[in-house]
CSV table of C-alpha atoms and ligand atoms in Angstrom, one decimal:
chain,number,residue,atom,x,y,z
I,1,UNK,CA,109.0,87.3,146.2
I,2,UNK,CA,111.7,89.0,143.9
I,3,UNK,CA,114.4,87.7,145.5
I,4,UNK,CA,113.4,83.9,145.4
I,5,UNK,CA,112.2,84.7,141.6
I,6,UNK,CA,115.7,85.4,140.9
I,7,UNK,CA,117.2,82.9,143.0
I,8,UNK,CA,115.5,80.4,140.7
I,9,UNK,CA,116.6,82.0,138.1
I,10,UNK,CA,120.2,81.6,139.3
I,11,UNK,CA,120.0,78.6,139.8
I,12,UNK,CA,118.2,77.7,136.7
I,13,UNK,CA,121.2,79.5,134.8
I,14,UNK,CA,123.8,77.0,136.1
I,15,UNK,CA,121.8,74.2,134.4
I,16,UNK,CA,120.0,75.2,131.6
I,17,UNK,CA,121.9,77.9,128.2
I,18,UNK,CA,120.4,81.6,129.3
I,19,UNK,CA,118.6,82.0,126.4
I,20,UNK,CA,116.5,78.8,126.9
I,21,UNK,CA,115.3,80.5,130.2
I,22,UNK,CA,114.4,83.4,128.2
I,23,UNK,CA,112.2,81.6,126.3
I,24,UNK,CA,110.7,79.5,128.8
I,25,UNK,CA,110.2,83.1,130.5
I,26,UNK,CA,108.4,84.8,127.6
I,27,UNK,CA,105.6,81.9,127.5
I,28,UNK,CA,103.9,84.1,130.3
I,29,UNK,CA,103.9,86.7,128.1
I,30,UNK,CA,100.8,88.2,126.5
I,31,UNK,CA,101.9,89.2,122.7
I,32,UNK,CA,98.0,90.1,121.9
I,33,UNK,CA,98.1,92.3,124.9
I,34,UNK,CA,101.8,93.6,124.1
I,35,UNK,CA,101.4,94.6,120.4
I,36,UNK,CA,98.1,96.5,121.1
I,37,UNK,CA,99.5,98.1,124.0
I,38,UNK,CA,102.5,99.1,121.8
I,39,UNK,CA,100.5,100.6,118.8
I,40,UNK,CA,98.4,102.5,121.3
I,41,UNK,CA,101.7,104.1,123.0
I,42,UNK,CA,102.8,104.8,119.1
I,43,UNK,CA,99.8,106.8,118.5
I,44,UNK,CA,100.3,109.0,121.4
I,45,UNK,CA,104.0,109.1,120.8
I,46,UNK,CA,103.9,109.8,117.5
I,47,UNK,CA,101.2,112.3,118.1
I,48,UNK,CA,104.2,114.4,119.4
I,49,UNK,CA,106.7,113.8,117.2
I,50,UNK,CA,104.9,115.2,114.5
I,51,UNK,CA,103.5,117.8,116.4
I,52,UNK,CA,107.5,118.5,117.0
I,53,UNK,CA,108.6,118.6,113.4
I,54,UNK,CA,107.7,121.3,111.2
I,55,UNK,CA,105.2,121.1,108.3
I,56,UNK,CA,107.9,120.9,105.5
I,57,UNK,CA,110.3,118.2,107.6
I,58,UNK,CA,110.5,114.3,108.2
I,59,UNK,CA,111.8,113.5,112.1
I,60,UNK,CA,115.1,112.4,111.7
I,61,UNK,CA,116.4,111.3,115.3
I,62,UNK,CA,116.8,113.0,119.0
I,63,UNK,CA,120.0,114.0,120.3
I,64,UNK,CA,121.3,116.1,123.8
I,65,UNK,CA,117.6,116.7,124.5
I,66,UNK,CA,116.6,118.2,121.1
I,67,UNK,CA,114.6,116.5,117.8
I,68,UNK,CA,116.7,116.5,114.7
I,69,UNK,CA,114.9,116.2,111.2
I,70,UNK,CA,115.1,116.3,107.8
I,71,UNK,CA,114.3,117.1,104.4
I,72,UNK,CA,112.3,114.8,102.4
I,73,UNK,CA,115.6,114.0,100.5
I,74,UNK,CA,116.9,112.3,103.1
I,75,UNK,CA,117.1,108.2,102.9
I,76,UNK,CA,114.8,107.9,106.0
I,77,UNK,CA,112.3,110.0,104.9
I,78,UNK,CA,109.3,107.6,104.3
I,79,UNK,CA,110.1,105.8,107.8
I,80,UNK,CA,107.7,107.9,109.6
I,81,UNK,CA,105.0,108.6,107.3
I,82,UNK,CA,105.2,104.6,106.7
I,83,UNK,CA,105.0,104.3,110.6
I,84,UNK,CA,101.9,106.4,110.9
I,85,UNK,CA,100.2,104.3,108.5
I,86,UNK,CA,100.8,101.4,110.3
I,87,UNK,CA,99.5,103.1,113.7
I,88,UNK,CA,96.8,104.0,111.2
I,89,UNK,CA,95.8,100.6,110.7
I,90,UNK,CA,96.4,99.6,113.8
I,91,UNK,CA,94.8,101.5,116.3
I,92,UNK,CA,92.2,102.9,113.7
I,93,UNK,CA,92.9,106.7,115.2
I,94,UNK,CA,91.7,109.4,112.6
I,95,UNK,CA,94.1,111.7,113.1
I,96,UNK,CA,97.2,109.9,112.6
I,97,UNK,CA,95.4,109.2,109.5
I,98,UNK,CA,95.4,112.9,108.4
I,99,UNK,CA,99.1,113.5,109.9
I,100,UNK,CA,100.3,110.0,107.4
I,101,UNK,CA,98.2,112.0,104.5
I,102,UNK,CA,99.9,115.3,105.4
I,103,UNK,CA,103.3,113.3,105.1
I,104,UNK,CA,102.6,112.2,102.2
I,105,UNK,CA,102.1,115.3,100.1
I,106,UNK,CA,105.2,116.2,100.9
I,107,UNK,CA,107.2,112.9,100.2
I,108,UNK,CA,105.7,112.8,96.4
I,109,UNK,CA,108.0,115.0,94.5
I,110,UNK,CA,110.5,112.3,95.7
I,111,UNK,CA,109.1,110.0,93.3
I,112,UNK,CA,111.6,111.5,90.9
I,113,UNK,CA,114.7,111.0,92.8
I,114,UNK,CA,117.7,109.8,91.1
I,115,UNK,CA,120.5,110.8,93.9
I,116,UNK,CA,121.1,107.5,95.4
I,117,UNK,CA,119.5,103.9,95.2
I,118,UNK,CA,117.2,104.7,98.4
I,119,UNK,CA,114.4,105.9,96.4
I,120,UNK,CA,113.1,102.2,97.2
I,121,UNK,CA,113.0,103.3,100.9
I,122,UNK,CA,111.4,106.4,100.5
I,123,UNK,CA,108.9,105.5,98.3
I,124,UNK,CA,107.8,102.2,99.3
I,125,UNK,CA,107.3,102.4,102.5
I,126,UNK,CA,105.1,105.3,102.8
I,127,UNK,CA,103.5,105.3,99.2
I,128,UNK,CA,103.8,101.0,99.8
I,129,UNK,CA,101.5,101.1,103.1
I,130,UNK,CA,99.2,103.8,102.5
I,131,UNK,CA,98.2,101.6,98.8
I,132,UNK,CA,98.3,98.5,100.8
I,133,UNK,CA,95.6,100.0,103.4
I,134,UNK,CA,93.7,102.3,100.7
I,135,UNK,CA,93.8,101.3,97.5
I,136,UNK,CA,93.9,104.3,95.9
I,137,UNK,CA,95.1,104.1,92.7
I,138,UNK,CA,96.9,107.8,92.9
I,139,UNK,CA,99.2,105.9,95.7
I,140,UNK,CA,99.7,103.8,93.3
I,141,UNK,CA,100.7,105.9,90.2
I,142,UNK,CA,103.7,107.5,92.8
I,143,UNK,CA,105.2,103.7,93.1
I,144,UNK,CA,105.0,103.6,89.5
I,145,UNK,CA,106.5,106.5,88.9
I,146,UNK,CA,109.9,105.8,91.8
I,147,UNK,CA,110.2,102.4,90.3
I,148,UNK,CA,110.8,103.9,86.8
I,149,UNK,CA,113.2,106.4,88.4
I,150,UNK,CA,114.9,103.8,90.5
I,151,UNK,CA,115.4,102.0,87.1
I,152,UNK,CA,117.4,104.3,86.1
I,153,UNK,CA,120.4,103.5,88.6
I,154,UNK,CA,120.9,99.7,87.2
I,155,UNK,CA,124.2,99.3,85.6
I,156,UNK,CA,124.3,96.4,83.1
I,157,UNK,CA,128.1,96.2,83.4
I,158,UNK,CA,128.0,95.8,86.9
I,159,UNK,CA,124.8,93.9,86.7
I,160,UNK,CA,123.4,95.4,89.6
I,161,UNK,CA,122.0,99.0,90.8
I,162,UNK,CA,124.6,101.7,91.7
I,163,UNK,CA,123.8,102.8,95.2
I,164,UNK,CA,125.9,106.0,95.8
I,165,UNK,CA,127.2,107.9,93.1
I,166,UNK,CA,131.4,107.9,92.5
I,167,UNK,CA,132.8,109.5,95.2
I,168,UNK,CA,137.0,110.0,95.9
I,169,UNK,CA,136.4,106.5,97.8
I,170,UNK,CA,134.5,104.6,95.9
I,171,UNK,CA,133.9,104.6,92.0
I,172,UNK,CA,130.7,102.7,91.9
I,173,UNK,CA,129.7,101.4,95.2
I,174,UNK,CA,126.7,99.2,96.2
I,175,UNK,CA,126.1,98.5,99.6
I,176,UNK,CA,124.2,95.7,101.0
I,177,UNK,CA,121.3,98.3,102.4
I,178,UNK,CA,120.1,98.1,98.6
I,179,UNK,CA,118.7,94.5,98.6
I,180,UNK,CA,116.0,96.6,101.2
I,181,UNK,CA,115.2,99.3,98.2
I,182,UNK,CA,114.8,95.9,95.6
I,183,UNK,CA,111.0,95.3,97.0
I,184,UNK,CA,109.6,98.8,95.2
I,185,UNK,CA,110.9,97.0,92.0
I,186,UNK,CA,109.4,93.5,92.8
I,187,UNK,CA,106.2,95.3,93.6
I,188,UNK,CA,105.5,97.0,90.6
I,189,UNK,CA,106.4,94.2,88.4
I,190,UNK,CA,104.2,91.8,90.1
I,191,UNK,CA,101.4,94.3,90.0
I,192,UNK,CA,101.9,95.2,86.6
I,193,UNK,CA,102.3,93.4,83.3
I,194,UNK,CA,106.3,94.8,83.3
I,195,UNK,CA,108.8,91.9,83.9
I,196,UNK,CA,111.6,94.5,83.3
I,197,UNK,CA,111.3,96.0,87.3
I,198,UNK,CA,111.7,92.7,88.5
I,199,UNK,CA,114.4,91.7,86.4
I,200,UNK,CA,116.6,94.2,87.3
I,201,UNK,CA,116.1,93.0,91.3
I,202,UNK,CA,116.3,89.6,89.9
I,203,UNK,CA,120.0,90.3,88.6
I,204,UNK,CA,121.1,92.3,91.8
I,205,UNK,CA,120.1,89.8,94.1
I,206,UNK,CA,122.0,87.6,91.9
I,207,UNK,CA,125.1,89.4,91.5
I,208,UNK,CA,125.0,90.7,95.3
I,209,UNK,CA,124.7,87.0,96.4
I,210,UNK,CA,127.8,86.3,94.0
I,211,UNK,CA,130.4,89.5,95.8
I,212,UNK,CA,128.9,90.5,99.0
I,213,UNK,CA,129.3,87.5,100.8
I,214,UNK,CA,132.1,85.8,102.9
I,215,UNK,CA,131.8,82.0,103.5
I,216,UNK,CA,130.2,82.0,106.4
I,217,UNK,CA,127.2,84.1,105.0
I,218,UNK,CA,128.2,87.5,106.5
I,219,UNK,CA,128.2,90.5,104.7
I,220,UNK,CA,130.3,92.9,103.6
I,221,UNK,CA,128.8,96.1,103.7
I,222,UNK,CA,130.5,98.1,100.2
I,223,UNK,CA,131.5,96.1,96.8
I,224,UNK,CA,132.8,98.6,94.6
I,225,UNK,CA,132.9,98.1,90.9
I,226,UNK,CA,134.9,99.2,87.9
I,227,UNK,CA,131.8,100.8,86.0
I,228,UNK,CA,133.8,100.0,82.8
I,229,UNK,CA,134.4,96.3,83.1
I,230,UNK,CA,132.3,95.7,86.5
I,231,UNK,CA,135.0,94.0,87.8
I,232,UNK,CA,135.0,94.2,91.6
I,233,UNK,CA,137.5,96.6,92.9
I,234,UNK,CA,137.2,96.6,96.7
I,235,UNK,CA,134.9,94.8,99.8
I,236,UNK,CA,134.7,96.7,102.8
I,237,UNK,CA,133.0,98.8,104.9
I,238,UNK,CA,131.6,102.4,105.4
I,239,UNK,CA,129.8,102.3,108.7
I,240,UNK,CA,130.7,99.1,110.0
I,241,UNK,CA,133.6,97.8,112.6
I,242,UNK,CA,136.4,97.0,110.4
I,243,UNK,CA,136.3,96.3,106.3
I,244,UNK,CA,136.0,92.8,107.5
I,245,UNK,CA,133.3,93.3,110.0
I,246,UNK,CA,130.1,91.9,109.5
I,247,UNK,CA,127.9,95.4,110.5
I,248,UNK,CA,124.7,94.4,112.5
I,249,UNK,CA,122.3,96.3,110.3
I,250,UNK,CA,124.2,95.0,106.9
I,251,UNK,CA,123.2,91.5,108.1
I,252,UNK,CA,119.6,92.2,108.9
I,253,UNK,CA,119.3,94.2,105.4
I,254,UNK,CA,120.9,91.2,103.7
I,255,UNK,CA,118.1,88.2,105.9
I,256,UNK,CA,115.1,90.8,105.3
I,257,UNK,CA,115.8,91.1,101.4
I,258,UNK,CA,116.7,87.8,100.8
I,259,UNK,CA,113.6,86.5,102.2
I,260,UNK,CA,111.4,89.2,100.6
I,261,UNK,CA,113.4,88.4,96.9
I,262,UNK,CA,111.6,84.8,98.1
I,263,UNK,CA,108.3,86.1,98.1
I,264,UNK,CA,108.0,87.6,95.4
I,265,UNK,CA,110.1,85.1,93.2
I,266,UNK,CA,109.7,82.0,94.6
I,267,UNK,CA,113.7,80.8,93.8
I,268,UNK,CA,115.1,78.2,95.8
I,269,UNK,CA,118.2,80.0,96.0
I,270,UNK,CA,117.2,83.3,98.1
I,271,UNK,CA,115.6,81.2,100.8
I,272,UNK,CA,118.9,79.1,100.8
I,273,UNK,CA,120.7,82.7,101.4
I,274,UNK,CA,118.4,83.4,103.7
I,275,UNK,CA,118.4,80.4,106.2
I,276,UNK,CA,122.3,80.5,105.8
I,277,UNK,CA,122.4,84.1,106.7
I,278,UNK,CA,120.0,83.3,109.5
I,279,UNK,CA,122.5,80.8,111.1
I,280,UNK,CA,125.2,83.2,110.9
I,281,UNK,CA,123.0,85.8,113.2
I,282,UNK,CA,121.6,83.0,115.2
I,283,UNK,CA,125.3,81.1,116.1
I,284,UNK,CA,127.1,84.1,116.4
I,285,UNK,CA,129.0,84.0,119.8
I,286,UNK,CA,128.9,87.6,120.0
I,287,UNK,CA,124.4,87.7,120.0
I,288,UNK,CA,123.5,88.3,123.2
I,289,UNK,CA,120.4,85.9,125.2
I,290,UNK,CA,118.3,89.1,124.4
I,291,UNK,CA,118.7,88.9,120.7
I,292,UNK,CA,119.4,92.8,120.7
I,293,UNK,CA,122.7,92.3,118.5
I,294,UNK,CA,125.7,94.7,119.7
I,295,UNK,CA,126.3,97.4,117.0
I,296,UNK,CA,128.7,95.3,114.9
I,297,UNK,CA,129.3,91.7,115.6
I,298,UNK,CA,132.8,91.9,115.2
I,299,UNK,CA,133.0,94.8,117.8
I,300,UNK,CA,134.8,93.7,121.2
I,301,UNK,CA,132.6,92.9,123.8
I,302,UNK,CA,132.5,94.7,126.8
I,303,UNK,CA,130.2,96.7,129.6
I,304,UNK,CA,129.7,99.8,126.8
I,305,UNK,CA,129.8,97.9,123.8
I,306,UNK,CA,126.8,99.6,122.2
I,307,UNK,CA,123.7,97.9,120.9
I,308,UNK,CA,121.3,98.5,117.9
I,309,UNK,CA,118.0,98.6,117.8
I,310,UNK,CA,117.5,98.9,114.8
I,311,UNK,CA,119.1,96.0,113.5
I,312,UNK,CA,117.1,94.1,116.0
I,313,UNK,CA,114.0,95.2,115.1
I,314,UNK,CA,114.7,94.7,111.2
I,315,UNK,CA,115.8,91.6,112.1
I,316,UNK,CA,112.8,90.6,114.0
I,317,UNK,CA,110.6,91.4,110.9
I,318,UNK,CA,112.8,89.4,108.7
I,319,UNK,CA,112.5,86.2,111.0
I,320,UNK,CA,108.3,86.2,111.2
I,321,UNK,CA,108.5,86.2,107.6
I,322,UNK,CA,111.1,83.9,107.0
I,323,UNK,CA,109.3,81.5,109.3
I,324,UNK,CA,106.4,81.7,107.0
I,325,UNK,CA,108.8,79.4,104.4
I,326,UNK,CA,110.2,77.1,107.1
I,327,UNK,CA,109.3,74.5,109.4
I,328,UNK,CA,110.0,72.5,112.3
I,329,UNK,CA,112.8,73.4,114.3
I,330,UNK,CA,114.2,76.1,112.1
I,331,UNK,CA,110.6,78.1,112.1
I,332,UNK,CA,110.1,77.6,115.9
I,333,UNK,CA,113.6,79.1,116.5
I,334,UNK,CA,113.2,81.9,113.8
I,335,UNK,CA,109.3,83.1,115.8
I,336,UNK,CA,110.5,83.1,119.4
I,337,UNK,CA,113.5,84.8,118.1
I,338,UNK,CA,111.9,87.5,116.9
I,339,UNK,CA,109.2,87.1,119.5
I,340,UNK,CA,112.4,88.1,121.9
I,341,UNK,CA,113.6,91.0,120.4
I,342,UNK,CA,109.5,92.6,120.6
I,343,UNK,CA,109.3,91.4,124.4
I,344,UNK,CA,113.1,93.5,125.1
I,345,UNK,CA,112.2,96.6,123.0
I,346,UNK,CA,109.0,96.8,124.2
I,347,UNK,CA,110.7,97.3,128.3
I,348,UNK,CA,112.3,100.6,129.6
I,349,UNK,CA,115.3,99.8,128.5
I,350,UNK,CA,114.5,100.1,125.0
I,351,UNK,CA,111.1,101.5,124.8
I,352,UNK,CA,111.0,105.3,125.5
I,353,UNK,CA,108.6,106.2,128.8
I,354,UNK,CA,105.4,108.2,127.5
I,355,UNK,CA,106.4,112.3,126.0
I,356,UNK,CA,110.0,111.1,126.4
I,357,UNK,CA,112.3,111.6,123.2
I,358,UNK,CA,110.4,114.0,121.5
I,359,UNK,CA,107.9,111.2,120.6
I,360,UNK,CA,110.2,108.3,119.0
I,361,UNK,CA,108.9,104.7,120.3
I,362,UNK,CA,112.8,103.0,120.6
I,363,UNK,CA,115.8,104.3,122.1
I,364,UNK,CA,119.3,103.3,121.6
I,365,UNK,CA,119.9,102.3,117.7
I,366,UNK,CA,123.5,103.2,115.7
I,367,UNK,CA,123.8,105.5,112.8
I,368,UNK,CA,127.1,105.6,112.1
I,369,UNK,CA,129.2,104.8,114.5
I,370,UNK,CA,132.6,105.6,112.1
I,371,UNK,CA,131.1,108.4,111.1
I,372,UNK,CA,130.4,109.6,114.7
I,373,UNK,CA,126.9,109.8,113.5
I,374,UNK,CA,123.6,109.3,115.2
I,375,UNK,CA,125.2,106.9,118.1
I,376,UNK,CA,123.4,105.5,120.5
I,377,UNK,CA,119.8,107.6,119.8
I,378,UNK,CA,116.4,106.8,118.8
I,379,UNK,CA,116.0,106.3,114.5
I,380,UNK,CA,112.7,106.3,112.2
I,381,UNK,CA,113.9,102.9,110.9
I,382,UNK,CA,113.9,101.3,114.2
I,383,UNK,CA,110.5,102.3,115.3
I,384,UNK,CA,109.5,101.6,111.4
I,385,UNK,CA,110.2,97.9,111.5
I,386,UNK,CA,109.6,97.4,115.0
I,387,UNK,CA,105.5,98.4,114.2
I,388,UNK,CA,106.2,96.4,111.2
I,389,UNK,CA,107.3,93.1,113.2
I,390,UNK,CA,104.4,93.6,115.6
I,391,UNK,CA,101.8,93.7,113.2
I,392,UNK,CA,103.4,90.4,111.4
I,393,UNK,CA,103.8,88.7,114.5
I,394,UNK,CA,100.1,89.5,115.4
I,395,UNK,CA,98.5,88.6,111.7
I,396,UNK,CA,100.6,85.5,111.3
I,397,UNK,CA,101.4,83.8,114.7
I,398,UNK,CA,98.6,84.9,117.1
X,1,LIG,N1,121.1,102.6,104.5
X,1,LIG,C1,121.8,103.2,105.5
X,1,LIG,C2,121.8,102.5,106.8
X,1,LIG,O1,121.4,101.5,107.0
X,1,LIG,O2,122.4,103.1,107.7
């Protein structure tokens, strides 16, 4: 039975572009049954991980059999509380409830933090989701408080939000990553009668639309800025291929916060960015039929060419929403895109097997991969967004 099943599939190949099978493959697929059969396994999964990680820690990643974490001050630090409210809603189970309040208690004091631009990240998507499911004003008053923190990072000579502070390489660096931490800003603004939150992402969407991209709509993943003029000094690269690389995760960073800048703006311009950003992903020779992009799209293809994950799964949460702005062709192509890249994380080869990997959901998503840096492992972020892409996929498409 296997064996004609593939035969057909050969054969089907010679005629018809892979992908097109793919899609022709996934109509057989359940999603209703696939998304609540994924936030089931996340609750037992991250049941574990938490029950791995000490009281005063965040999970950070698993490497050579053992789970690595952090402290809150680490940018991924509101991944995994954000994820547990999203089992939360989910699955309705009580105590991932408590383990996402636990979380939380501890993330707070970062409502102060000034160290880098990630404050957005932190903040927003633990403090974000638990508001969005609770409403409880005291959720609230913590967004209020990052956002006035994270305020304090905007340079008006460079127009834009510093993202790393000056380093021997770079003097004031912003990396693409930050359009991500620009929602915490839009949020407060629209939820509040203060414009100035929402001006400042206004002017770094502007300015990053302006000097991180090439023209074909790839991103460079570092401008860096004289601070004193705002000139730009340098475009390049800290954790992508080459400085003229387009790194897989920049891109999905740069098609996620473009389309969100839509949302909450409604300007012409962002959704313009983000459908051309979209054709770069979607045309790119080197995206493979399973839309799982290979760690830099740039990086030479060959039988050990490593994947990421987590620029998939980012990815994948950016398309559902950026089909909510589009139609016809374009929408159809951006759903079962992102319909593709649930149905391949959610096998074995991506999806870890029950108690495995110290409770992670995804395997095989790139850190660093310069930086010799979490290559190649399971990451907060890509379990983060994968939950989030399932539960936008089930609200708006099923
Ligand atoms: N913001 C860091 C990263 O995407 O790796």
């Amino acid at each position: 039975m296997q064996r004609k099943r593939n035969y057909v599939i050969f054969i089907l190949m010679m005629v018809i572009p892979f992908n097109q099978i793919m899609a022709q493959e996934n109509k057989s697929v359940n999603m209703r049954q696939l998304i609540k059969e994924n936030f089931q396994f996340a609750a037992e999964q991250y049941k574990l991980l938490i029950n791995n990680t000490p009281s005063d820690k965040m999970p950070r990643t698993y490497k050579d059999g053992k789970l690595l974490t952090s402290g809150v001050d680490w940018w991924t630090s509101g991944f995994v509380p954000g994820s547990l409210w999203l089992i939360y809603e989910n699955t309705g189970d009580a105590l991932i409830r408590s383990e996402a309040e636990k979380k939380l208690q501890i993330e707070e004091p970062m409502k102060h933090y000034t160290g880098n631009h990630d404050i957005g990240f932190m903040i927003f998507c633990s403090f974000g989701n638990a508001y969005r499911i609770t409403h409880d004003a005291k959720y609230k008053a913590v967004i209020d408080t990052a956002a006035a923190y994270q305020s304090t990072r905007y340079k008006p000579s460079i127009h834009a939000i510093q993202s790393w502070n000056r380093t021997n390489k770079f003097q004031c660096p912003v990396i693409i990553d930050n359009m991500m931490n620009l929602e915490q800003l839009c949020w407060v603004s629209t939820n509040s009668s203060d414009r100035k939150y929402i001006n400042i992402a206004i002017e770094h969407a502007n300015t990053t639309m302006k000097n991180h991209f090439r023209n074909d709509y790839s991103s460079y993943h570092v401008v860096d800025y004289d601070i004193n003029s705002g000139s730009v000094l340098k475009k390049g690269t800290h954790q992508g291929l080459s400085d003229s690389s387009a790194w897989s995760r920049g891109q999905s960073w740069a098609l996620y916060g473009y389309t969100m800048m839509y949302r909450y703006t409604k300007d012409e311009a962002y959704l313009k960015q983000a459908s051309h950003i979209a054709d770069f992903i979607l045309h790119h020779t080197n995206l493979p039929a399973d839309r799982i992009p290979y760690w830099d799209y740039n990086a030479p293809v060959t039988d050990t060419t490593l994947r990421d994950a987590s620029a998939a799964s980012v990815m994948a949460s950016a398309f559902l929403e950026l089909a909510q702005y589009s139609n016809g062709k374009q929408k159809a192509e951006y759903i079962q895109t992102a319909k593709q890249i649930l149905i391949t994380l959610s096998s074995d080869r991506y999806r870890s097997r029950s108690g495995e990997n110290a409770g992670f959901v995804l395997k095989h998503s790139v850190g660093s991969l310069p930086g010799n840096s979490e290559v190649d492992v399971p990451l907060t972020y890509a379990d983060y967004y994968f939950l989030e892409a399932l539960k936008r996929y089930r609200d708006w498409y099923l």
